[in-house]
Coordinates of C-alpha atoms in Angstrom, one line a residue:
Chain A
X671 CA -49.9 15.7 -24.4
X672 CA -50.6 11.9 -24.0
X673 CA -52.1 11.6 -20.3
X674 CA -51.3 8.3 -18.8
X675 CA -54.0 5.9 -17.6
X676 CA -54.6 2.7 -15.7
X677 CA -52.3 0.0 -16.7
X678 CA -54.5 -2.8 -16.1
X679 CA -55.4 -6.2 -17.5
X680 CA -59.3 -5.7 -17.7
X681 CA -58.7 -2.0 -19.6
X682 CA -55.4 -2.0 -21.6
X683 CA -54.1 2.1 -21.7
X684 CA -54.6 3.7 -24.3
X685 CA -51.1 5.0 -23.9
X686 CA -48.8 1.5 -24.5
X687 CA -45.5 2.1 -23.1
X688 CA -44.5 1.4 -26.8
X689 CA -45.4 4.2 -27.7
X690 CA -43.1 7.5 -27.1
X691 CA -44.7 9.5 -24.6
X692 CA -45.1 13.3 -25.4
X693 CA -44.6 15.6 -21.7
X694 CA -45.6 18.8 -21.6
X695 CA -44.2 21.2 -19.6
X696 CA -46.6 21.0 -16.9
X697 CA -46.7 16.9 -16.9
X698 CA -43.3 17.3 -16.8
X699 CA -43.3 19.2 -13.7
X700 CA -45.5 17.8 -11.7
X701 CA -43.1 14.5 -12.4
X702 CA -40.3 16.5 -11.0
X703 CA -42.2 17.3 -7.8
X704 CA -43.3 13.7 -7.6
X705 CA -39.3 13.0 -8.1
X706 CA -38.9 15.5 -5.3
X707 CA -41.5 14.2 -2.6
X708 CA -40.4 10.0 -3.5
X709 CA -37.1 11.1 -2.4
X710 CA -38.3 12.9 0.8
X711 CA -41.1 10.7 2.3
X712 CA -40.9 7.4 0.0
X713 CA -43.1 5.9 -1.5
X714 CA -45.4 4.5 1.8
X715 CA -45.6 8.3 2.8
X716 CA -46.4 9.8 -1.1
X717 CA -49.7 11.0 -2.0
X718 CA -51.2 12.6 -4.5
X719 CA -52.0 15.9 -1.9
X720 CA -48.6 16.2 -1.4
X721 CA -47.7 16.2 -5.3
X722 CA -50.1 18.2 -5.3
X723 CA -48.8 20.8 -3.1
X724 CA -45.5 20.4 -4.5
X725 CA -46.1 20.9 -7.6
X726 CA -48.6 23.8 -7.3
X727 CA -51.2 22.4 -9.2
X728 CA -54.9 20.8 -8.1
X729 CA -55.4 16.8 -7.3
X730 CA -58.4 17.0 -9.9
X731 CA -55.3 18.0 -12.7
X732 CA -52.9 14.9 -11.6
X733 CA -56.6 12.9 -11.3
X734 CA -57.3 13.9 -15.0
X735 CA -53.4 12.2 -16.3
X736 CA -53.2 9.6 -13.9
X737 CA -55.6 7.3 -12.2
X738 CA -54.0 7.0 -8.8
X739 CA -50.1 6.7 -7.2
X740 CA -48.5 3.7 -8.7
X741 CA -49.0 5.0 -12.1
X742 CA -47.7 8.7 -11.1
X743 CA -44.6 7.1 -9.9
X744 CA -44.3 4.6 -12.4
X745 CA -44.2 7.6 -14.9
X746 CA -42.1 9.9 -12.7
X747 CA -39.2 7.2 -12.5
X748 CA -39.5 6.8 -16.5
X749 CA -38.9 10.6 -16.9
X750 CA -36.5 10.3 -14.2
X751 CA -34.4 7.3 -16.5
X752 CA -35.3 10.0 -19.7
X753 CA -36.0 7.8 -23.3
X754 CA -34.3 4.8 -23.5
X755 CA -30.9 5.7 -25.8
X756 CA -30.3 3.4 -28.8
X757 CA -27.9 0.5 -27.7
X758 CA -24.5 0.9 -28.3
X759 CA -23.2 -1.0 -31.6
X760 CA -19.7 -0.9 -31.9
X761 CA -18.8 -4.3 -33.1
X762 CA -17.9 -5.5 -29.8
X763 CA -19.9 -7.5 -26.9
X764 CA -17.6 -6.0 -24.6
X765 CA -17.4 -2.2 -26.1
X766 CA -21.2 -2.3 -26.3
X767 CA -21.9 -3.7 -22.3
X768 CA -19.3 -0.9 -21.2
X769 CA -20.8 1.6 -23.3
X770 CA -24.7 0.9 -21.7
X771 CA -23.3 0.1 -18.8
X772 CA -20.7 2.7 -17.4
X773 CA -23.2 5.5 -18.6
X774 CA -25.3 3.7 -15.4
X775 CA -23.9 6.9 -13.4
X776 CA -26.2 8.2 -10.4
X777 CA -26.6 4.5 -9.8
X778 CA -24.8 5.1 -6.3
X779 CA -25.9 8.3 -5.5
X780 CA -28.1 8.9 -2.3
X781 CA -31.1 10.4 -4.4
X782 CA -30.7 7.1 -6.0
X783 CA -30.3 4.6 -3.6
X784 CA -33.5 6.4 -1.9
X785 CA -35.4 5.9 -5.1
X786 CA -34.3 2.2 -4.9
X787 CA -35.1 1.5 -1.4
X788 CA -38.6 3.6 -1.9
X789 CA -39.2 1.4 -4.9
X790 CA -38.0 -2.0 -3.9
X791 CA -41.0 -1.0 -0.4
X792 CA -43.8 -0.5 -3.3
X793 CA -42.6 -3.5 -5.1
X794 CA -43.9 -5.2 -1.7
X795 CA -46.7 -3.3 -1.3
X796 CA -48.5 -2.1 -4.6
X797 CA -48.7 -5.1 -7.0
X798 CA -50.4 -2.7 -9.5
X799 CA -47.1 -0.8 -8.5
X800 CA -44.4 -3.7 -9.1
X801 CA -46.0 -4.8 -12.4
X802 CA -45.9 -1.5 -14.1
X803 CA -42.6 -0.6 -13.0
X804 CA -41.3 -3.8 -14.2
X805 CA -42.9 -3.1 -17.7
X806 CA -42.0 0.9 -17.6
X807 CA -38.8 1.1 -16.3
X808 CA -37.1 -2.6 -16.0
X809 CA -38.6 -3.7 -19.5
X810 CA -36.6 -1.3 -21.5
X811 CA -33.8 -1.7 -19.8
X812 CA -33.6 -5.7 -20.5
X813 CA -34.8 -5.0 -23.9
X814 CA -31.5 -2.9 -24.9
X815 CA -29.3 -5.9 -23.2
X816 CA -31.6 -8.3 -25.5
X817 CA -30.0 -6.0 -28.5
X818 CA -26.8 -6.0 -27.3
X819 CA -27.1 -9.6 -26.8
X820 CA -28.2 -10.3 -30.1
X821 CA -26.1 -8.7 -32.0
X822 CA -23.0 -10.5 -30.1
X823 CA -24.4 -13.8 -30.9
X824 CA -25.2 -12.5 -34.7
X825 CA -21.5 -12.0 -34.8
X826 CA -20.3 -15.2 -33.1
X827 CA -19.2 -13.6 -29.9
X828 CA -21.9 -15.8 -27.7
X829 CA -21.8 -19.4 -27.1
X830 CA -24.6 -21.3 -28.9
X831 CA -24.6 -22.9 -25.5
X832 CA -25.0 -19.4 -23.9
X833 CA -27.9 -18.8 -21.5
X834 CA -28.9 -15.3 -22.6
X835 CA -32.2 -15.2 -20.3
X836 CA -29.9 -15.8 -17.4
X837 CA -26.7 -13.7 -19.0
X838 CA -28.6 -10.8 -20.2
X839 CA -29.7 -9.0 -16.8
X840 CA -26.4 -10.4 -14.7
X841 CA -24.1 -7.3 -15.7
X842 CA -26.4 -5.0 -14.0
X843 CA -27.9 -7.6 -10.9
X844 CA -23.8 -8.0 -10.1
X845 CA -23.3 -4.1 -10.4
X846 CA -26.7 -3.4 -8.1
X847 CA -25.5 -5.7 -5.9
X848 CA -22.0 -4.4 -5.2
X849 CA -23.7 -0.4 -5.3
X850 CA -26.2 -1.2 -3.1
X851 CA -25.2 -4.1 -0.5
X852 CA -21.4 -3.8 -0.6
X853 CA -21.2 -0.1 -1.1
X854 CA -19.2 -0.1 -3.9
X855 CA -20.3 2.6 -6.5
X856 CA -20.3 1.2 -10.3
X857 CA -17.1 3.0 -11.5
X858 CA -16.4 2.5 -15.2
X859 CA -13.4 0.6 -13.9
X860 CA -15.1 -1.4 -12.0
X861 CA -18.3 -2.2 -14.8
X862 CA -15.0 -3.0 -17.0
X863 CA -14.0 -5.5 -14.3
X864 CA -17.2 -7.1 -14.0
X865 CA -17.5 -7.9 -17.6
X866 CA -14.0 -9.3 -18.0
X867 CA -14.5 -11.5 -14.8
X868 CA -17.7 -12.5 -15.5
X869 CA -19.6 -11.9 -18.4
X870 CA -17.7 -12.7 -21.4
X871 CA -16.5 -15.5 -20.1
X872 CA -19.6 -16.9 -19.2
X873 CA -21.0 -15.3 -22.9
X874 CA -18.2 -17.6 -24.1
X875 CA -18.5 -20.9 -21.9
X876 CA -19.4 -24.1 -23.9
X877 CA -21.7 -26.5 -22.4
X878 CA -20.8 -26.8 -18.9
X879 CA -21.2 -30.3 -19.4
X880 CA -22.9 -31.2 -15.5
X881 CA -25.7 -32.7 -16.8
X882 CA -28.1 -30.5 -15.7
X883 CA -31.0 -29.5 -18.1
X884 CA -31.8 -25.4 -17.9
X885 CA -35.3 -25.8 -18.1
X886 CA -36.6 -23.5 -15.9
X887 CA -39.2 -21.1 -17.4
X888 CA -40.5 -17.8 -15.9
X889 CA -44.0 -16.6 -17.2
X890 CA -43.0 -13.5 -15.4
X891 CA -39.8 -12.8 -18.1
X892 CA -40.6 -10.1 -20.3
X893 CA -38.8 -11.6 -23.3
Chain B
X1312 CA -26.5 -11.8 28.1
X1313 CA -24.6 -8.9 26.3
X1314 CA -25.6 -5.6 25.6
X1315 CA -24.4 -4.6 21.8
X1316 CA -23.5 -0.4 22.1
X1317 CA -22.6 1.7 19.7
X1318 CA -20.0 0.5 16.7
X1319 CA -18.3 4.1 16.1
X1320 CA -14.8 4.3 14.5
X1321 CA -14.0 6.3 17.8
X1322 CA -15.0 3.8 20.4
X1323 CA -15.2 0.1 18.9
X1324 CA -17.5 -1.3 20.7
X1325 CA -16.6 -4.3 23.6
X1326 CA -19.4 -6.7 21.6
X1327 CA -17.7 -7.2 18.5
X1328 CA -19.2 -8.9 16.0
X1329 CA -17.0 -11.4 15.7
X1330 CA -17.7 -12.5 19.1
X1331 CA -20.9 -15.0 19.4
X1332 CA -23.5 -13.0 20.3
X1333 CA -25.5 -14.4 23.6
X1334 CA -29.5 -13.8 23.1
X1335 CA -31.8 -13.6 25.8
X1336 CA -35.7 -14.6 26.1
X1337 CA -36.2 -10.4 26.5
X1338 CA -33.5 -9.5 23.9
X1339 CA -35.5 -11.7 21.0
X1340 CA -38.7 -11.0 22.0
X1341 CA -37.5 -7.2 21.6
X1342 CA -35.5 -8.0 18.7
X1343 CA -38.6 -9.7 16.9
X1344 CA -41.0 -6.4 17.6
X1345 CA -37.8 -4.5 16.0
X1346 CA -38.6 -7.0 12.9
X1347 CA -42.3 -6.1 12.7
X1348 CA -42.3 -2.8 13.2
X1349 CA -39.8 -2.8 10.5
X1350 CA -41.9 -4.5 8.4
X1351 CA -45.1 -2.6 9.1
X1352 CA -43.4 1.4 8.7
X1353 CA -40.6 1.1 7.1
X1354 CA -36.5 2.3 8.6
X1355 CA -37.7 5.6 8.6
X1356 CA -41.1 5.8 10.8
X1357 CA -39.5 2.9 12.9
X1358 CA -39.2 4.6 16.6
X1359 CA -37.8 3.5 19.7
X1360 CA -41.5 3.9 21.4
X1361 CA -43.2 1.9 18.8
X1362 CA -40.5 -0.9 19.3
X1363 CA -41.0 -0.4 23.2
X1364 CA -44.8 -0.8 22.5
X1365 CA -44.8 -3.2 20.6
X1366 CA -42.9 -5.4 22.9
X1367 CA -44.1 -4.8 25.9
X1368 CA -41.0 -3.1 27.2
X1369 CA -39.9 0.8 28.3
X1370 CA -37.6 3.0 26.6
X1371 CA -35.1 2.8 29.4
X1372 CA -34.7 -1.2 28.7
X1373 CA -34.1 -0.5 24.7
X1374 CA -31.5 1.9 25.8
X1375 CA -30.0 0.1 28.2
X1376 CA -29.0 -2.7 25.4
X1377 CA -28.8 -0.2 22.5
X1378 CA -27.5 3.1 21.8
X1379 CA -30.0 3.9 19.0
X1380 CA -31.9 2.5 16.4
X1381 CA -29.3 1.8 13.9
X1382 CA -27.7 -0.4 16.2
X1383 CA -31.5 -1.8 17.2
X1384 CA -32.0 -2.4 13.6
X1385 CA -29.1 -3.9 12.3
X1386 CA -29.5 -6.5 15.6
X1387 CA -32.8 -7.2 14.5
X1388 CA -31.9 -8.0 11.2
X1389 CA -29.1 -10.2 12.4
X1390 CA -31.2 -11.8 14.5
X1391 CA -33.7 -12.8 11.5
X1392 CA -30.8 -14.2 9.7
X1393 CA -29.9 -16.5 12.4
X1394 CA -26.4 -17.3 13.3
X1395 CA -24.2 -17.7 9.6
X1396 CA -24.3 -21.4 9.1
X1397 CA -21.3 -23.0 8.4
X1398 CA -19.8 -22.9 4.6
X1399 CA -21.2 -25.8 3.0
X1400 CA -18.1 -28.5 2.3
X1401 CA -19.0 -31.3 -0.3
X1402 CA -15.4 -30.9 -2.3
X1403 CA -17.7 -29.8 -5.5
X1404 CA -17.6 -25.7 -5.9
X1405 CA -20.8 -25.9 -8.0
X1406 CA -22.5 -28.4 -5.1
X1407 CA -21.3 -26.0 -2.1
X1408 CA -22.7 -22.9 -3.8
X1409 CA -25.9 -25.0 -4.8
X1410 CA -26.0 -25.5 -1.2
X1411 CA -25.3 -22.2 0.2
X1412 CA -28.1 -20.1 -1.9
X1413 CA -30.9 -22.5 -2.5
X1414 CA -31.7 -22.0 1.1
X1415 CA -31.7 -18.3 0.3
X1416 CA -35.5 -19.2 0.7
X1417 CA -37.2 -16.2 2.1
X1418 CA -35.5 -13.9 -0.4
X1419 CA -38.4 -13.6 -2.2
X1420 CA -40.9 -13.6 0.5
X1421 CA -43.1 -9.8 0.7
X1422 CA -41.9 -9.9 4.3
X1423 CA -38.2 -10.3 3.2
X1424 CA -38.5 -8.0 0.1
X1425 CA -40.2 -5.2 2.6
X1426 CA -37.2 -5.8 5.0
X1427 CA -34.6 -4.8 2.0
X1428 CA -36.5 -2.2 1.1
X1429 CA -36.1 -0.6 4.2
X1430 CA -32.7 -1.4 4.0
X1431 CA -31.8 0.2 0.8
X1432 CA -33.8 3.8 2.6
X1433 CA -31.6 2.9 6.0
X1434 CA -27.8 2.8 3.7
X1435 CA -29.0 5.6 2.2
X1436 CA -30.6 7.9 5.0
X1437 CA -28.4 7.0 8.1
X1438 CA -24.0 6.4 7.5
X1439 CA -24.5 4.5 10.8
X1440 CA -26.9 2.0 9.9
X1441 CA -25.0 1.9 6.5
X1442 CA -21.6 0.8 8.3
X1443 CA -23.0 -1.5 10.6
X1444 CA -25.6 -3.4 8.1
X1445 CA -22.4 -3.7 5.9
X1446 CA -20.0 -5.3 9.1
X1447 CA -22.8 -7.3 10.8
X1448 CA -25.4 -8.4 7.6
X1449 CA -23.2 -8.4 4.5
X1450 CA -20.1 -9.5 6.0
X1451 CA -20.6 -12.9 7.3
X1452 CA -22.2 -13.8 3.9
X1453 CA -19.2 -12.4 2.0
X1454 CA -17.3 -14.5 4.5
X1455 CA -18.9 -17.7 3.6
X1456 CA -18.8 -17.0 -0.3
X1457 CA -15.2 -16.2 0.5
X1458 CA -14.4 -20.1 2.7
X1459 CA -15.9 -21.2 -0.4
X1460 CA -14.2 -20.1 -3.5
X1461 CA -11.0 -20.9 -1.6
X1462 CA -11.1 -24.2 -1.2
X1463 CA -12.5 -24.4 -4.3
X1464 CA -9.2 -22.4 -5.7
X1465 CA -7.3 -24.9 -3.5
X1466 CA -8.8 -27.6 -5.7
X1467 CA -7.8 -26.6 -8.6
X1468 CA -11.6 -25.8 -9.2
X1469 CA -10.6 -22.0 -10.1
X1470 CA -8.4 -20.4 -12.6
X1471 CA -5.8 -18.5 -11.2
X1472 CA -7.1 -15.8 -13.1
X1473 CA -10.0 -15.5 -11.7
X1474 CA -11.7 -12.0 -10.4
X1475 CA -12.1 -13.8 -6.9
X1476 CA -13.3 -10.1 -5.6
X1477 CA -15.7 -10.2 -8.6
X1478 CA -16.9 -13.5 -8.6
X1479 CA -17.4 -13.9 -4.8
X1480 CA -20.6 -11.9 -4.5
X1481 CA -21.6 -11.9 -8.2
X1482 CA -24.4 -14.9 -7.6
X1483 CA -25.9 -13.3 -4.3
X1484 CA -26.2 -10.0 -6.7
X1485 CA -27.6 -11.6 -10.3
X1486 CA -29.9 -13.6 -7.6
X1487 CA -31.0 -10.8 -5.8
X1488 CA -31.6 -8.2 -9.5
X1489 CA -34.0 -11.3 -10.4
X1490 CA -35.7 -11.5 -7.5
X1491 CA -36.1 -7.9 -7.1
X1492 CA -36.3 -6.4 -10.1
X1493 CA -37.5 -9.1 -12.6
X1494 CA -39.9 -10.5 -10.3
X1495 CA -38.3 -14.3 -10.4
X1496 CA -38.1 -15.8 -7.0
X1497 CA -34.6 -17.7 -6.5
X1498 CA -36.0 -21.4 -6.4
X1499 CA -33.1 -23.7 -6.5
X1500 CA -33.6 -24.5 -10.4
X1501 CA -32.6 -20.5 -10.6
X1502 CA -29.8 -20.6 -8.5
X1503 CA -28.5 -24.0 -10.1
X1504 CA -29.1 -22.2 -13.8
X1505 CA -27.2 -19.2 -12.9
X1506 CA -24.0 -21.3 -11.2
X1507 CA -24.1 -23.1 -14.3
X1508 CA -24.8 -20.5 -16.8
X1509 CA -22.4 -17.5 -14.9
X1510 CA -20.3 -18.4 -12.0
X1511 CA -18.7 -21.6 -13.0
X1512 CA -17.6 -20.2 -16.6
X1513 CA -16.3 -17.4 -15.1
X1514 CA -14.6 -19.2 -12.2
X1515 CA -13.1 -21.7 -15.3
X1516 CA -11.9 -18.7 -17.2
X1517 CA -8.3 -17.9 -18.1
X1518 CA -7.6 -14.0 -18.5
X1519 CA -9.8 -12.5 -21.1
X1520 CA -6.5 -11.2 -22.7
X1521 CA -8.4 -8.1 -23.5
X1522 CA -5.0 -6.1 -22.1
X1523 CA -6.9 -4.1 -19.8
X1524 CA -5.5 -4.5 -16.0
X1525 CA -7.7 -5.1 -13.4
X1526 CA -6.2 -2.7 -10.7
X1527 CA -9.3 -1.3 -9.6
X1528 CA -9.3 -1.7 -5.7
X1529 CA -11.8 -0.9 -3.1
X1530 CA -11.2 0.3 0.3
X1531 CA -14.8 -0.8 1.6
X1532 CA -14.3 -4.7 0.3
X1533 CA -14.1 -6.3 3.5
X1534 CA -11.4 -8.5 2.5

């Protein structure tokens, strides 16, 4: 059992995300019970007493694998998403995106959208929180579009002109979006929908020729 | 001055929210403690006494104007958004949506990012909230995005076979994904890269001629 400390940028972990992460019953556990209490009180309201207390065990144990709540939660919503599964590789852009895409299930469900509201408040409030999460949990999931991405373009499915930075996280932004705002839950008819519409033709679009240089950069990209 | 009261499917309310809404010195003032204590607890610790506290006012007032604090809340937030400016017009589709999200502004703010957090709980926690935030927040901007990609269709700006359902709210979503979940604020560079990248290919595109219908439809669209 790997315990899990500080992320930060004066101590690098130990523990890279890279690197699979071994849970034992009893990490696994208390993760569940952090699960549980997120869901109940948010993440404002969570503390380490109350995992604590859910998960029968003593603050000095979750003290010894974690160095404080961001990093808890951070972990608990990684077990919650389980290992990232290999990217789909059918041969097809669009097979592939429906494939990673329509498996996005519980996105609508309420123990979900709580999760999402509880972490979109800590994204606010916890920057040690926000850039964790955005390595832990978001990372991975841009990193499987990346492949899926890439192996379109390998095969001449992608415009050269393409904007993959931009492309690569709009499938699931659009479907978030629609889940979340609209209250439209991501059926796989309705992912199909969304990358007929939108996607592939955009993955497709030449040059769209307005002049207009993409030259924005974003340190904070994790490509 | 009018009183909003409850929106229930069983007794519409007289205020509809189609109707102009009249603000009051008192109504703001409570309306803006509505925003902070919002912003301070969360949807879920927000109370009726801590709104009266915090502006000055008693119970009986709050109640007088609205039946709870779903209807309190999604006021509030209304009221932060400011009446729905009109559609932007310049004859260009790519220029009117330029227009229309590069003063999406705040979305990246913490105080804006700790209002949608508290959102996300609210949809989740209270069916009320959810229905109203929906009619009241999320409506009027559909509603713009929709005056929009008409007369942009009307131009000739828009394939016929465009996703129009699809592609209306697609930029507010990919847009809101980044800001959120990525970490990228929406400055206007963004929001001109993704039109150019996403929405204007897609709006350009004839029918993927994939063979699969688009049938899927969605009795929650507001269309």
């Amino acid at each position: 059992m790997t315990p899990r400390q500080a992320r930060s940028h004066e101590a690098p972990a130990a523990d890279s995300p890279t690197r699979p992460r071994v849970e034992g019953d009893r990490e696994r556990e208390i993760l569940e019970a952090t699960l549980d209490v997120l869901v109940e009180v948010g993440y404002d309201r969570l503390t380490l007493d109350a995992v604590a207390t859910a998960a029968k065990a003593s603050k000095a144990t979750l003290y010894r694998r974690w160095n404080g709540k961001a990093s808890l939660v951070v972990d608990a919503l990684a077990h919650d998403k389980g290992p990232s599964p290999e990217p789909p590789d059918t041969g097809s852009l669009r097979e592939d995106l429906r494939q990673a895409y329509c498996g996005l299930g519980g996105l609508a469900s309420p123990r979900q959208t709580a999760l999402f509201g509880s972490i979109i408040t800590a994204i606010t409030t916890d920057t040690e929180f926000a850039e964790a999460f955005r390595e832990v949990v978001v990372g991975p999931k841009i990193a499987t579009a990346r492949v899926i991405w890439e192996r379109a373009a390998a095969r001449g499915e992608v415009s050269p002109d393409a904007d993959l930075e931009v492309l690569e996280p709009a499938l699931a932004g659009i479907l978030m979006h629609r889940a979340h705002l609209i209250g439209q839950p991501p059926t796989p008819d309705l992912v199909t929908r969304v990358i007929d519409a939108v996607i592939l033709p955009a993955a497709r679009a030449a040059g769209t020729g307005t002049g207009t240089p993409t030259t924005t950069t974003d340190p904070k990209d994790p490509s």
